[in-house]
Every structure is written in structure tokens, then in C-alpha cells.
Amino acid sequence: MASCVAFMESPVCLIENTDGNLSVNSEAVEILMGLYQPVVVVAVVGLYRTGKSYLMNKLAGKKQW
């Protein structure tokens, strides 16, 4: 059976923080269940406005003008 997701257009959060409560994103679980190749998990943390989004976009190969 082929993978249900060949390419994600944008990163998907596996863990969500809603009002201080952590939960698993069911959409992300469905995507992961359909993958049969190795997966890389990346987490970036830091203070407000210190380049986290910039770094993640670079890792994902996205260009923003």
C-alpha cells in the first residue's frame, strides 16, 4: 500500500499546547501512520523573536519574500 501522504506542504505540530494543556494532534498522528520511511522530528525553542520561525523555514527549505 502506498503512503497516504507523499509530501506535506507545511510542517505539522505533533504536540499542541492549549491553555497550558498538552495534547497530541490527531491529524499529525494520521499523517505519521501513513508513512513508511524514516521520519525526522525537529523541535526549536527560544525566547520571543529570536529566529525560531526563520530557522524552521530554512530547515524546511521554504523561502519567504
mmCIF file of N, CA and C in Angstrom:
data_model
loop_
_atom_site.group_PDB
_atom_site.id
_atom_site.type_symbol
_atom_site.label_atom_id
_atom_site.label_comp_id
_atom_site.label_asym_id
_atom_site.label_seq_id
_atom_site.Cartn_x
_atom_site.Cartn_y
_atom_site.Cartn_z
ATOM 1 N N MET A 1 0.850 -1.183 0.000
ATOM 2 C CA MET A 1 0.000 0.000 0.000
ATOM 3 C C MET A 1 0.890 1.239 0.000
ATOM 4 N N ALA A 2 0.599 2.174 -0.836
ATOM 5 C CA ALA A 2 1.393 3.403 -0.924
ATOM 6 C C ALA A 2 1.103 4.316 0.256
ATOM 7 N N SER A 3 2.054 5.172 0.539
ATOM 8 C CA SER A 3 1.875 6.150 1.614
ATOM 9 C C SER A 3 0.724 7.086 1.284
ATOM 10 N N CYS A 4 -0.095 7.414 2.289
ATOM 11 C CA CYS A 4 -1.233 8.302 2.049
ATOM 12 C C CYS A 4 -0.783 9.748 1.889
ATOM 13 N N VAL A 5 0.411 10.064 2.338
ATOM 14 C CA VAL A 5 0.921 11.430 2.222
ATOM 15 C C VAL A 5 2.313 11.356 1.614
ATOM 16 N N ALA A 6 2.460 11.851 0.405
ATOM 17 C CA ALA A 6 3.762 11.824 -0.242
ATOM 18 C C ALA A 6 4.576 13.063 0.118
ATOM 19 N N PHE A 7 3.874 14.169 0.397
ATOM 20 C CA PHE A 7 4.566 15.419 0.677
ATOM 21 C C PHE A 7 3.647 16.314 1.498
ATOM 22 N N MET A 8 4.173 16.880 2.560
ATOM 23 C CA MET A 8 3.405 17.843 3.351
ATOM 24 C C MET A 8 3.791 19.234 2.877
ATOM 25 N N GLU A 9 2.799 20.069 2.633
ATOM 26 C CA GLU A 9 3.089 21.426 2.166
ATOM 27 C C GLU A 9 3.649 22.315 3.266
ATOM 28 N N SER A 10 3.380 21.972 4.516
ATOM 29 C CA SER A 10 3.900 22.757 5.628
ATOM 30 C C SER A 10 4.102 21.834 6.823
ATOM 31 N N PRO A 11 4.949 22.239 7.769
ATOM 32 C CA PRO A 11 5.157 21.431 8.967
ATOM 33 C C PRO A 11 3.856 21.256 9.750
ATOM 34 N N VAL A 12 3.763 20.143 10.460
ATOM 35 C CA VAL A 12 2.587 19.842 11.272
ATOM 36 C C VAL A 12 3.049 19.609 12.705
ATOM 37 N N CYS A 13 2.409 20.270 13.650
ATOM 38 C CA CYS A 13 2.745 20.086 15.063
ATOM 39 C C CYS A 13 2.196 18.755 15.553
ATOM 40 N N LEU A 14 3.036 17.969 16.206
ATOM 41 C CA LEU A 14 2.590 16.708 16.787
ATOM 42 C C LEU A 14 1.961 16.944 18.151
ATOM 43 N N ILE A 15 2.553 17.824 18.943
ATOM 44 C CA ILE A 15 2.048 18.139 20.278
ATOM 45 C C ILE A 15 1.528 19.569 20.272
ATOM 46 N N GLU A 16 0.308 19.761 20.767
ATOM 47 C CA GLU A 16 -0.293 21.092 20.832
ATOM 48 C C GLU A 16 -0.408 21.538 22.281
ATOM 49 N N ASN A 17 -0.274 22.839 22.496
ATOM 50 C CA ASN A 17 -0.416 23.428 23.821
ATOM 51 C C ASN A 17 -1.642 24.332 23.797
ATOM 52 N N THR A 18 -2.699 23.909 24.464
ATOM 53 C CA THR A 18 -3.928 24.689 24.532
ATOM 54 C C THR A 18 -4.177 25.070 25.983
ATOM 55 N N ASP A 19 -4.035 26.342 26.291
ATOM 56 C CA ASP A 19 -4.241 26.846 27.654
ATOM 57 C C ASP A 19 -3.406 26.086 28.681
ATOM 58 N N GLY A 20 -2.166 25.766 28.321
ATOM 59 C CA GLY A 20 -1.263 25.092 29.245
ATOM 60 C C GLY A 20 -1.422 23.586 29.301
ATOM 61 N N ASN A 21 -2.337 23.031 28.508
ATOM 62 C CA ASN A 21 -2.545 21.579 28.466
ATOM 63 C C ASN A 21 -1.973 21.023 27.172
ATOM 64 N N LEU A 22 -1.110 20.013 27.294
ATOM 65 C CA LEU A 22 -0.516 19.398 26.118
ATOM 66 C C LEU A 22 -1.409 18.272 25.617
ATOM 67 N N SER A 23 -1.541 18.193 24.288
ATOM 68 C CA SER A 23 -2.332 17.114 23.692
ATOM 69 C C SER A 23 -1.712 16.728 22.356
ATOM 70 N N VAL A 24 -2.012 15.511 21.922
ATOM 71 C CA VAL A 24 -1.497 15.011 20.655
ATOM 72 C C VAL A 24 -2.437 15.446 19.537
ATOM 73 N N ASN A 25 -1.878 15.978 18.471
ATOM 74 C CA ASN A 25 -2.643 16.415 17.309
ATOM 75 C C ASN A 25 -3.026 15.177 16.497
ATOM 76 N N SER A 26 -4.320 14.870 16.420
ATOM 77 C CA SER A 26 -4.776 13.658 15.735
ATOM 78 C C SER A 26 -4.466 13.692 14.238
ATOM 79 N N GLU A 27 -4.471 14.876 13.623
ATOM 80 C CA GLU A 27 -4.114 14.986 12.202
ATOM 81 C C GLU A 27 -2.666 14.549 11.985
ATOM 82 N N ALA A 28 -1.784 14.960 12.882
ATOM 83 C CA ALA A 28 -0.375 14.585 12.767
ATOM 84 C C ALA A 28 -0.197 13.082 12.940
ATOM 85 N N VAL A 29 -0.946 12.487 13.855
ATOM 86 C CA VAL A 29 -0.867 11.038 14.065
ATOM 87 C C VAL A 29 -1.294 10.301 12.797
ATOM 88 N N GLU A 30 -2.362 10.761 12.150
ATOM 89 C CA GLU A 30 -2.818 10.132 10.903
ATOM 90 C C GLU A 30 -1.745 10.208 9.828
ATOM 91 N N ILE A 31 -1.096 11.353 9.726
ATOM 92 C CA ILE A 31 -0.025 11.512 8.739
ATOM 93 C C ILE A 31 1.111 10.544 9.040
ATOM 94 N N LEU A 32 1.526 10.474 10.300
ATOM 95 C CA LEU A 32 2.622 9.585 10.687
ATOM 96 C C LEU A 32 2.279 8.121 10.447
ATOM 97 N N MET A 33 1.038 7.742 10.687
ATOM 98 C CA MET A 33 0.616 6.350 10.488
ATOM 99 C C MET A 33 0.684 5.954 9.009
ATOM 100 N N GLY A 34 0.609 6.932 8.109
ATOM 101 C CA GLY A 34 0.663 6.640 6.685
ATOM 102 C C GLY A 34 2.063 6.643 6.101
ATOM 103 N N LEU A 35 3.065 6.941 6.903
ATOM 104 C CA LEU A 35 4.447 6.994 6.421
ATOM 105 C C LEU A 35 5.153 5.671 6.671
ATOM 106 N N TYR A 36 5.958 5.259 5.712
ATOM 107 C CA TYR A 36 6.709 4.013 5.856
ATOM 108 C C TYR A 36 8.205 4.228 5.677
ATOM 109 N N GLN A 37 8.629 5.459 5.624
ATOM 110 C CA GLN A 37 10.037 5.783 5.516
ATOM 111 C C GLN A 37 10.477 6.491 6.802
ATOM 112 N N PRO A 38 11.785 6.633 7.016
ATOM 113 C CA PRO A 38 12.260 7.306 8.229
ATOM 114 C C PRO A 38 11.712 8.731 8.346
ATOM 115 N N VAL A 39 11.515 9.162 9.579
ATOM 116 C CA VAL A 39 10.966 10.481 9.882
ATOM 117 C C VAL A 39 11.962 11.238 10.753
ATOM 118 N N VAL A 40 12.089 12.523 10.511
ATOM 119 C CA VAL A 40 12.937 13.382 11.334
ATOM 120 C C VAL A 40 12.038 14.312 12.137
ATOM 121 N N VAL A 41 12.227 14.339 13.441
ATOM 122 C CA VAL A 41 11.462 15.224 14.316
ATOM 123 C C VAL A 41 12.382 16.363 14.734
ATOM 124 N N VAL A 42 11.904 17.593 14.579
ATOM 125 C CA VAL A 42 12.701 18.772 14.916
ATOM 126 C C VAL A 42 11.924 19.622 15.904
ATOM 127 N N ALA A 43 12.591 20.046 16.962
ATOM 128 C CA ALA A 43 11.992 20.967 17.929
ATOM 129 C C ALA A 43 12.928 22.159 18.085
ATOM 130 N N VAL A 44 12.363 23.344 18.022
ATOM 131 C CA VAL A 44 13.139 24.569 18.194
ATOM 132 C C VAL A 44 12.466 25.389 19.281
ATOM 133 N N VAL A 45 13.233 25.763 20.288
ATOM 134 C CA VAL A 45 12.691 26.567 21.383
ATOM 135 C C VAL A 45 13.551 27.809 21.562
ATOM 136 N N GLY A 46 12.966 28.824 22.148
ATOM 137 C CA GLY A 46 13.723 30.039 22.394
ATOM 138 C C GLY A 46 12.819 31.190 22.774
ATOM 139 N N LEU A 47 13.444 32.279 23.115
ATOM 140 C CA LEU A 47 12.716 33.467 23.514
ATOM 141 C C LEU A 47 11.973 34.086 22.337
ATOM 142 N N TYR A 48 11.040 34.936 22.645
ATOM 143 C CA TYR A 48 10.235 35.668 21.672
ATOM 144 C C TYR A 48 11.127 36.423 20.687
ATOM 145 N N ARG A 49 10.825 36.274 19.395
ATOM 146 C CA ARG A 49 11.503 36.998 18.313
ATOM 147 C C ARG A 49 13.017 36.745 18.260
ATOM 148 N N THR A 50 13.398 35.475 18.360
ATOM 149 C CA THR A 50 14.822 35.143 18.292
ATOM 150 C C THR A 50 15.163 34.266 17.088
ATOM 151 N N GLY A 51 14.257 34.171 16.103
ATOM 152 C CA GLY A 51 14.576 33.471 14.865
ATOM 153 C C GLY A 51 14.127 32.028 14.765
ATOM 154 N N LYS A 52 13.233 31.586 15.623
ATOM 155 C CA LYS A 52 12.766 30.195 15.574
ATOM 156 C C LYS A 52 12.074 29.886 14.245
ATOM 157 N N SER A 53 11.159 30.733 13.832
ATOM 158 C CA SER A 53 10.441 30.507 12.572
ATOM 159 C C SER A 53 11.394 30.565 11.385
ATOM 160 N N TYR A 54 12.325 31.491 11.424
ATOM 161 C CA TYR A 54 13.319 31.604 10.358
ATOM 162 C C TYR A 54 14.107 30.298 10.235
ATOM 163 N N LEU A 55 14.571 29.769 11.355
ATOM 164 C CA LEU A 55 15.344 28.535 11.348
ATOM 165 C C LEU A 55 14.512 27.364 10.826
ATOM 166 N N MET A 56 13.278 27.247 11.292
ATOM 167 C CA MET A 56 12.420 26.154 10.837
ATOM 168 C C MET A 56 12.136 26.270 9.340
ATOM 169 N N ASN A 57 11.916 27.486 8.848
ATOM 170 C CA ASN A 57 11.694 27.675 7.414
ATOM 171 C C ASN A 57 12.930 27.291 6.610
ATOM 172 N N LYS A 58 14.106 27.617 7.107
ATOM 173 C CA LYS A 58 15.344 27.230 6.434
ATOM 174 C C LYS A 58 15.475 25.709 6.387
ATOM 175 N N LEU A 59 15.195 25.047 7.508
ATOM 176 C CA LEU A 59 15.279 23.588 7.550
ATOM 177 C C LEU A 59 14.268 22.941 6.610
ATOM 178 N N ALA A 60 13.108 23.561 6.468
ATOM 179 C CA ALA A 60 12.056 23.025 5.601
ATOM 180 C C ALA A 60 12.256 23.415 4.143
ATOM 181 N N GLY A 61 13.241 24.270 3.873
ATOM 182 C CA GLY A 61 13.504 24.695 2.506
ATOM 183 C C GLY A 61 12.506 25.699 1.973
ATOM 184 N N LYS A 62 11.825 26.397 2.862
ATOM 185 C CA LYS A 62 10.832 27.397 2.454
ATOM 186 C C LYS A 62 11.507 28.745 2.278
ATOM 187 N N LYS A 63 11.028 29.512 1.291
ATOM 188 C CA LYS A 63 11.528 30.869 1.066
ATOM 189 C C LYS A 63 10.385 31.837 1.277
ATOM 190 N N GLN A 64 10.606 32.845 2.085
ATOM 191 C CA GLN A 64 9.607 33.888 2.301
ATOM 192 C C GLN A 64 10.198 35.204 1.841
ATOM 193 N N TRP A 65 9.482 35.934 1.023
ATOM 194 C CA TRP A 65 9.969 37.190 0.485
ATOM 195 C C TRP A 65 9.326 38.322 1.175
#
